[in-house]
Amino acid sequence: MKQQLEAIRADALAAFNAVDSAAALDALRVQYLGKKGELTAVLKQMGKLSAEERPVIGQLANDIRAELEKVLEEKSASIEAQALQQRLVEEKLDVTIPGKAPVIGHKHPMYIALDEIKDIFIGMGFTVLDGPEVEFAELNFDRLNAEEGHPSRDWSDTFYFDEDCRVMLRSQTSPMQVRAMDTMELPIRIIAPGRVYRKDEVDATHSPMFHQVEGMVIDKGVTMADLKGTLNTVVEQLYGKGTKTRFRPHHFPFTEPSCEMDVQCHKCGGVGCPTCKGEGWIELLGAGMIHPRVLEMAGIDPEVYSGWAFGIGLERTAMRRFKIADLRLIFENDIRFLEQF
Ligand code: PHE
């Protein structure tokens, strides 16, 4: 029996040693030390022993149990420590590694300029309208007093969708004047920014697609003085106090009288330089008092109401605002250019 016990001891110690997981170690505990384990099985046969042998074997069995329990405990602790060590290695997070900065975009310079213009007009009580880029020629031309045969209606200038020239890409934001007159209550104070299209070759100052901001006021007793006062205020807010403007007579079919407004060149201060082509002034917008016929066609009595309108070229405004020399840069989407704003 003594040999049996010694054999169990040796087996158990070897088995404990070989194991490397907590679950396997627990299985061994049951196998050797459990109620139905090998050690217990041997002890059950103690009755067969003589009275002198019993306490000796009993003592030996207790010693072996104590020893195995101790080794088991140590082994269990070392398995746990090893598992922890492994997790520490696997889950290591080096907080000193530099992070990857997310690339965040920002507003396009032209939309920065547009938002500034919107803010200024909203502050003066204007409503911002949005309208279709695919427009009826009736609204783009007829209702704006540019009848059949007007040079701007020519195929060579305008993108038409049909042989009859009834549907087109709008060549100006001015049809928004008509849409506003047709749908809004008087008095009207609106701006309408958006894309417009003309058959122009691309160069430093031209593009077949560009942006305008239309503006219009209709009320009783509105005069050219209101137009000039409003536009001068806008220019001073955009380009700084004291920025000089100049109004030149011009012709548009839907305004009478009509004018163009120039701003003093930001580069040379009016002396004349390459940026302003030696003029000292840069053309910024077209404007005028709304033609009585245009009001009449919209069912508004020109004897009671009067109004003015303007159309600003947005690219030109942004180019002046950010001192950009070539229009093409605005549309090329070169990040090295766009990042500067
Ligand atoms: N629509 C004109 C253009 O494209 C600008 C304009 C708008 C002129 C409103 C007068 C009044 O040139």
Short mmCIF file of C-alpha atoms and ligand atoms in Angstrom, two decimals:
data_model
loop_
_atom_site.label_atom_id
_atom_site.label_comp_id
_atom_site.label_asym_id
_atom_site.label_seq_id
_atom_site.Cartn_x
_atom_site.Cartn_y
_atom_site.Cartn_z
CA MET A 1 0.00 0.00 0.00
CA LYS A 2 2.89 2.23 0.76
CA GLN A 3 4.20 1.61 -2.75
CA GLN A 4 0.75 2.38 -4.18
CA LEU A 5 0.74 5.75 -2.37
CA GLU A 6 4.28 6.58 -3.47
CA ALA A 7 3.31 5.72 -7.08
CA ILE A 8 0.29 8.04 -6.93
CA ARG A 9 2.52 10.79 -5.53
CA ALA A 10 5.08 10.42 -8.33
CA ASP A 11 2.41 10.21 -11.05
CA ALA A 12 0.56 13.22 -9.72
CA LEU A 13 3.67 15.38 -9.42
CA ALA A 14 4.71 14.53 -12.99
CA ALA A 15 1.21 15.23 -14.31
CA PHE A 16 0.95 18.58 -12.42
CA ASN A 17 4.26 19.61 -13.85
CA ALA A 18 3.34 18.86 -17.45
CA VAL A 19 0.09 20.84 -17.44
CA ASP A 20 -0.18 24.47 -18.58
CA SER A 21 -3.84 25.43 -18.39
CA ALA A 22 -6.11 26.11 -15.41
CA ALA A 23 -8.80 23.76 -16.75
CA ALA A 24 -6.40 20.83 -17.20
CA LEU A 25 -4.96 21.42 -13.72
CA ASP A 26 -8.45 21.30 -12.22
CA ALA A 27 -9.11 17.97 -13.97
CA LEU A 28 -5.96 16.57 -12.36
CA ARG A 29 -7.09 17.80 -8.95
CA VAL A 30 -10.27 15.77 -9.34
CA GLN A 31 -8.39 12.79 -10.68
CA TYR A 32 -5.91 12.55 -7.77
CA LEU A 33 -7.45 14.38 -4.80
CA GLY A 34 -11.20 14.27 -5.46
CA LYS A 35 -13.74 12.24 -3.50
CA LYS A 36 -13.61 9.55 -6.15
CA GLY A 37 -9.93 10.20 -6.80
CA GLU A 38 -7.01 7.82 -6.66
CA LEU A 39 -5.79 8.81 -3.22
CA THR A 40 -9.23 8.33 -1.66
CA ALA A 41 -9.58 4.96 -3.38
CA VAL A 42 -6.36 3.76 -1.70
CA LEU A 43 -7.38 5.10 1.71
CA LYS A 44 -10.66 3.19 1.47
CA GLN A 45 -8.65 -0.03 1.76
CA MET A 46 -7.11 1.06 5.12
CA GLY A 47 -9.41 -1.42 6.90
CA LYS A 48 -7.40 -4.28 5.52
CA LEU A 49 -4.29 -3.05 7.34
CA SER A 50 -3.03 -4.18 10.72
CA ALA A 51 -3.37 -1.88 13.76
CA GLU A 52 0.37 -1.04 13.69
CA GLU A 53 0.45 -0.29 9.96
CA ARG A 54 -2.66 1.90 9.93
CA PRO A 55 -1.28 5.07 11.64
CA VAL A 56 1.94 4.89 9.57
CA ILE A 57 0.11 4.60 6.26
CA GLY A 58 -2.47 7.15 7.43
CA GLN A 59 0.29 9.61 8.22
CA LEU A 60 1.95 8.99 4.85
CA ALA A 61 -1.35 9.47 2.99
CA ASN A 62 -1.96 12.81 4.78
CA ASP A 63 1.55 13.99 4.02
CA ILE A 64 1.14 13.13 0.35
CA ARG A 65 -2.23 14.89 0.18
CA ALA A 66 -0.74 18.01 1.81
CA GLU A 67 2.23 17.99 -0.52
CA LEU A 68 0.10 17.54 -3.64
CA GLU A 69 -2.28 20.31 -2.54
CA LYS A 70 0.64 22.66 -2.02
CA VAL A 71 2.18 21.89 -5.43
CA LEU A 72 -1.25 22.26 -7.03
CA GLU A 73 -1.68 25.69 -5.50
CA GLU A 74 1.72 26.86 -6.63
CA LYS A 75 1.13 25.53 -10.12
CA SER A 76 -2.25 27.25 -10.28
CA ALA A 77 -0.69 30.56 -9.24
CA SER A 78 2.04 30.26 -11.85
CA ILE A 79 -0.49 29.45 -14.61
CA GLU A 80 -2.48 32.53 -13.64
CA ALA A 81 0.61 34.72 -13.63
CA GLN A 82 1.60 33.41 -17.04
CA ALA A 83 -1.85 34.11 -18.47
CA LEU A 84 -1.72 37.66 -17.14
CA GLN A 85 1.74 38.17 -18.61
CA GLN A 86 0.52 36.98 -21.99
CA ARG A 87 -2.47 39.32 -21.93
CA LEU A 88 -0.24 42.24 -21.02
CA VAL A 89 1.94 41.50 -24.04
CA GLU A 90 -1.00 40.95 -26.42
CA GLU A 91 -3.02 43.97 -25.33
CA LYS A 92 -0.13 46.33 -25.17
CA LEU A 93 -1.12 49.84 -26.29
CA ASP A 94 1.65 52.28 -26.96
CA VAL A 95 0.16 55.68 -26.16
CA THR A 96 3.34 57.43 -27.28
CA ILE A 97 2.85 56.52 -30.98
CA PRO A 98 1.72 59.68 -32.85
CA GLY A 99 -1.93 59.51 -33.98
CA LYS A 100 -3.20 59.82 -37.55
CA ALA A 101 -4.76 63.25 -37.94
CA PRO A 102 -8.07 63.05 -39.87
CA VAL A 103 -8.07 65.19 -43.02
CA ILE A 104 -10.91 67.67 -42.66
CA GLY A 105 -12.01 69.72 -45.66
CA HIS A 106 -13.38 73.24 -45.56
CA LYS A 107 -15.55 75.58 -47.56
CA HIS A 108 -14.54 76.38 -51.14
CA PRO A 109 -13.33 80.01 -51.48
CA MET A 110 -16.25 80.82 -53.74
CA TYR A 111 -18.75 79.57 -51.18
CA ILE A 112 -16.95 81.57 -48.48
CA ALA A 113 -17.56 84.65 -50.64
CA LEU A 114 -21.18 83.57 -51.29
CA ASP A 115 -21.87 83.07 -47.58
CA GLU A 116 -20.52 86.54 -46.85
CA ILE A 117 -22.83 88.02 -49.49
CA LYS A 118 -25.80 86.05 -48.15
CA ASP A 119 -25.09 87.23 -44.59
CA ILE A 120 -24.98 90.87 -45.68
CA PHE A 121 -28.30 90.66 -47.55
CA ILE A 122 -30.06 88.57 -44.92
CA GLY A 123 -29.01 91.27 -42.44
CA MET A 124 -30.84 93.80 -44.63
CA GLY A 125 -34.06 91.77 -44.67
CA PHE A 126 -33.65 89.91 -47.97
CA THR A 127 -34.90 86.35 -48.53
CA VAL A 128 -32.57 83.85 -50.25
CA LEU A 129 -34.20 81.94 -53.13
CA ASP A 130 -33.03 78.86 -54.99
CA GLY A 131 -34.18 78.11 -58.55
CA PRO A 132 -33.77 75.67 -61.45
CA GLU A 133 -30.70 75.66 -63.67
CA VAL A 134 -32.77 74.05 -66.46
CA GLU A 135 -35.06 76.93 -67.30
CA PHE A 136 -37.77 77.92 -69.80
CA ALA A 137 -36.57 80.36 -72.44
CA GLU A 138 -39.82 82.17 -71.73
CA LEU A 139 -38.59 83.06 -68.22
CA ASN A 140 -34.94 83.51 -69.16
CA PHE A 141 -35.77 85.80 -72.13
CA ASP A 142 -39.43 86.66 -73.01
CA ARG A 143 -40.60 87.63 -69.56
CA LEU A 144 -37.37 89.65 -69.20
CA ASN A 145 -38.22 91.73 -72.27
CA ALA A 146 -35.67 89.98 -74.54
CA GLU A 147 -37.94 88.93 -77.35
CA GLU A 148 -37.41 86.62 -80.32
CA GLY A 149 -34.36 87.79 -82.30
CA HIS A 150 -32.52 89.27 -79.32
CA PRO A 151 -28.80 88.51 -79.82
CA SER A 152 -28.40 86.75 -76.42
CA ARG A 153 -30.96 84.12 -77.57
CA ASP A 154 -28.67 82.92 -80.35
CA TRP A 155 -27.74 79.22 -80.60
CA SER A 156 -24.08 80.19 -80.50
CA ASP A 157 -24.48 81.73 -77.02
CA THR A 158 -26.99 79.47 -75.29
CA PHE A 159 -27.28 75.77 -74.39
CA TYR A 160 -30.74 74.69 -75.60
CA PHE A 161 -32.29 71.29 -74.98
CA ASP A 162 -34.71 71.34 -77.94
CA GLU A 163 -34.91 72.45 -81.59
CA ASP A 164 -37.63 74.95 -80.71
CA CYS A 165 -35.35 76.67 -78.18
CA ARG A 166 -37.91 76.51 -75.39
CA VAL A 167 -35.89 74.77 -72.67
CA MET A 168 -32.33 75.80 -71.85
CA LEU A 169 -29.59 75.99 -69.26
CA ARG A 170 -30.26 79.41 -67.77
CA SER A 171 -27.79 82.00 -69.04
CA GLN A 172 -28.37 84.28 -66.07
CA THR A 173 -30.05 84.15 -62.65
CA SER A 174 -32.46 86.90 -63.79
CA PRO A 175 -35.35 84.44 -64.49
CA MET A 176 -35.49 84.23 -60.68
CA GLN A 177 -36.82 87.81 -60.78
CA VAL A 178 -39.81 86.53 -62.76
CA ARG A 179 -40.27 83.46 -60.53
CA ALA A 180 -40.27 85.72 -57.46
CA MET A 181 -42.75 88.18 -58.99
CA ASP A 182 -45.04 85.28 -59.97
CA THR A 183 -45.05 83.61 -56.56
CA MET A 184 -44.35 86.19 -53.84
CA GLU A 185 -46.41 88.89 -52.19
CA LEU A 186 -45.32 92.51 -52.61
CA PRO A 187 -43.10 94.10 -51.40
CA ILE A 188 -40.31 91.74 -52.51
CA ARG A 189 -36.70 91.69 -51.34
CA ILE A 190 -34.77 88.67 -52.61
CA ILE A 191 -31.37 87.40 -53.62
CA ALA A 192 -31.02 84.22 -55.72
CA PRO A 193 -27.55 82.69 -56.07
CA GLY A 194 -26.78 79.87 -58.48
CA ARG A 195 -25.05 78.44 -61.53
CA VAL A 196 -25.50 79.88 -65.01
CA TYR A 197 -24.28 78.63 -68.41
CA ARG A 198 -23.02 80.27 -71.58
CA LYS A 199 -21.14 78.98 -74.63
CA ASP A 200 -17.85 80.64 -73.68
CA GLU A 201 -14.36 79.28 -74.24
CA VAL A 202 -12.38 78.67 -71.05
CA ASP A 203 -9.72 81.28 -70.29
CA ALA A 204 -8.42 83.28 -67.30
CA THR A 205 -11.72 85.18 -67.00
CA HIS A 206 -14.31 82.97 -68.75
CA SER A 207 -15.95 79.60 -68.15
CA PRO A 208 -19.05 78.00 -69.76
CA MET A 209 -20.39 77.54 -66.22
CA PHE A 210 -20.16 80.24 -63.62
CA HIS A 211 -22.15 81.65 -60.72
CA GLN A 212 -24.27 84.73 -60.27
CA VAL A 213 -26.17 86.22 -57.39
CA GLU A 214 -29.37 87.91 -58.51
CA GLY A 215 -30.88 90.58 -56.31
CA MET A 216 -34.24 92.33 -56.58
CA VAL A 217 -36.37 94.79 -54.61
CA ILE A 218 -39.92 95.81 -55.57
CA ASP A 219 -41.89 98.23 -53.43
CA LYS A 220 -43.69 101.56 -53.64
CA GLY A 221 -41.37 104.53 -54.20
CA VAL A 222 -38.15 102.56 -54.78
CA THR A 223 -35.52 104.58 -56.69
CA MET A 224 -32.05 104.33 -58.22
CA ALA A 225 -30.72 106.00 -55.05
CA ASP A 226 -31.79 102.94 -53.02
CA LEU A 227 -29.97 100.70 -55.51
CA LYS A 228 -26.74 102.70 -55.27
CA GLY A 229 -26.96 103.01 -51.48
CA THR A 230 -27.57 99.29 -51.03
CA LEU A 231 -24.77 98.21 -53.38
CA ASN A 232 -22.28 100.67 -51.86
CA THR A 233 -23.06 99.29 -48.40
CA VAL A 234 -22.56 95.73 -49.63
CA VAL A 235 -19.23 96.58 -51.29
CA GLU A 236 -17.95 98.30 -48.14
CA GLN A 237 -18.88 95.27 -46.03
CA LEU A 238 -17.23 92.91 -48.51
CA TYR A 239 -14.05 94.85 -49.26
CA GLY A 240 -13.72 97.30 -46.39
CA LYS A 241 -14.87 100.81 -45.53
CA GLY A 242 -14.05 103.47 -48.07
CA THR A 243 -13.93 101.07 -51.05
CA LYS A 244 -14.84 103.23 -54.04
CA THR A 245 -17.45 102.25 -56.64
CA ARG A 246 -18.38 103.69 -60.01
CA PHE A 247 -21.67 103.36 -61.90
CA ARG A 248 -21.52 103.39 -65.72
CA PRO A 249 -24.51 103.51 -68.07
CA HIS A 250 -25.20 100.19 -69.78
CA HIS A 251 -28.00 98.28 -71.49
CA PHE A 252 -30.03 95.30 -70.31
CA PRO A 253 -33.43 94.52 -71.88
CA PHE A 254 -35.13 94.10 -68.48
CA THR A 255 -33.88 97.24 -66.73
CA GLU A 256 -34.28 100.93 -67.63
CA PRO A 257 -32.11 102.77 -66.89
CA SER A 258 -29.36 100.14 -66.69
CA CYS A 259 -25.82 100.39 -65.37
CA GLU A 260 -22.72 98.43 -64.55
CA MET A 261 -20.94 98.92 -61.26
CA ASP A 262 -17.14 98.87 -61.02
CA VAL A 263 -15.03 98.65 -57.87
CA GLN A 264 -11.72 100.43 -57.59
CA CYS A 265 -8.86 97.98 -58.29
CA HIS A 266 -7.58 96.38 -55.09
CA LYS A 267 -4.10 95.91 -56.56
CA CYS A 268 -3.25 99.43 -57.67
CA GLY A 269 -5.87 101.51 -55.86
CA GLY A 270 -7.13 102.98 -59.13
CA VAL A 271 -3.86 103.97 -60.81
CA GLY A 272 -4.00 101.18 -63.41
CA CYS A 273 -2.18 97.82 -63.39
CA PRO A 274 -2.28 94.40 -65.14
CA THR A 275 -5.02 93.11 -62.79
CA CYS A 276 -7.45 95.85 -63.87
CA LYS A 277 -5.97 95.91 -67.41
CA GLY A 278 -4.78 99.47 -66.81
CA GLU A 279 -8.32 100.71 -66.09
CA GLY A 280 -8.00 101.26 -62.33
CA TRP A 281 -11.51 99.74 -62.00
CA ILE A 282 -12.90 96.21 -62.06
CA GLU A 283 -16.42 95.46 -63.29
CA LEU A 284 -18.43 93.67 -60.59
CA LEU A 285 -22.10 93.63 -61.52
CA GLY A 286 -24.92 94.70 -63.80
CA ALA A 287 -27.96 96.47 -62.39
CA GLY A 288 -30.82 98.83 -63.08
CA MET A 289 -34.41 99.86 -62.45
CA ILE A 290 -36.79 97.09 -63.44
CA HIS A 291 -38.32 97.83 -66.86
CA PRO A 292 -42.04 98.77 -66.61
CA ARG A 293 -42.85 96.10 -69.22
CA VAL A 294 -41.30 93.40 -67.02
CA LEU A 295 -43.46 94.52 -64.09
CA GLU A 296 -46.55 94.62 -66.33
CA MET A 297 -45.94 91.11 -67.67
CA ALA A 298 -45.91 89.92 -64.03
CA GLY A 299 -49.18 91.72 -63.34
CA ILE A 300 -47.58 94.45 -61.24
CA ASP A 301 -48.72 98.02 -61.91
CA PRO A 302 -45.61 100.11 -62.77
CA GLU A 303 -47.54 103.27 -61.89
CA VAL A 304 -47.77 102.06 -58.27
CA TYR A 305 -44.69 99.92 -57.81
CA SER A 306 -41.09 100.31 -58.85
CA GLY A 307 -38.05 98.15 -58.30
CA TRP A 308 -34.41 97.54 -58.98
CA ALA A 309 -32.33 94.47 -59.67
CA PHE A 310 -28.71 93.49 -59.95
CA GLY A 311 -26.65 90.46 -60.95
CA ILE A 312 -23.23 89.89 -59.38
CA GLY A 313 -20.64 87.56 -60.88
CA LEU A 314 -19.66 85.38 -57.94
CA GLU A 315 -16.31 84.12 -59.29
CA ARG A 316 -15.23 87.68 -59.89
CA THR A 317 -16.22 88.62 -56.35
CA ALA A 318 -14.23 85.71 -54.90
CA MET A 319 -11.25 86.49 -57.14
CA ARG A 320 -11.21 90.05 -55.87
CA ARG A 321 -11.88 89.03 -52.28
CA PHE A 322 -9.03 86.46 -52.22
CA LYS A 323 -6.79 88.12 -54.85
CA ILE A 324 -6.99 85.14 -57.24
CA ALA A 325 -5.56 85.93 -60.67
CA ASP A 326 -7.00 83.10 -62.81
CA LEU A 327 -10.64 81.96 -62.89
CA ARG A 328 -9.62 78.40 -63.81
CA LEU A 329 -8.03 77.88 -60.38
CA ILE A 330 -11.50 78.14 -58.82
CA PHE A 331 -12.81 75.15 -60.79
CA GLU A 332 -9.77 72.88 -60.99
CA ASN A 333 -10.11 71.59 -57.41
CA ASP A 334 -6.36 71.45 -56.86
CA ILE A 335 -6.01 70.91 -53.13
CA ARG A 336 -2.74 72.85 -53.01
CA PHE A 337 -4.72 75.88 -54.20
CA LEU A 338 -7.86 75.31 -52.12
CA GLU A 339 -5.94 74.74 -48.87
CA GLN A 340 -4.85 78.37 -48.85
CA PHE A 341 -8.27 79.73 -47.92
N1 PHE B 1 -28.49 89.28 -65.87
C1 PHE B 1 -27.50 90.27 -66.16
C2 PHE B 1 -26.26 89.57 -66.72
O1 PHE B 1 -26.17 88.37 -66.65
C3 PHE B 1 -27.13 91.06 -64.94
C4 PHE B 1 -28.24 91.90 -64.45
C5 PHE B 1 -29.08 91.45 -63.46
C6 PHE B 1 -28.45 93.18 -64.93
C7 PHE B 1 -30.10 92.22 -62.95
C8 PHE B 1 -29.47 93.98 -64.45
C9 PHE B 1 -30.28 93.50 -63.47
O2 PHE B 1 -25.36 90.21 -67.24
#
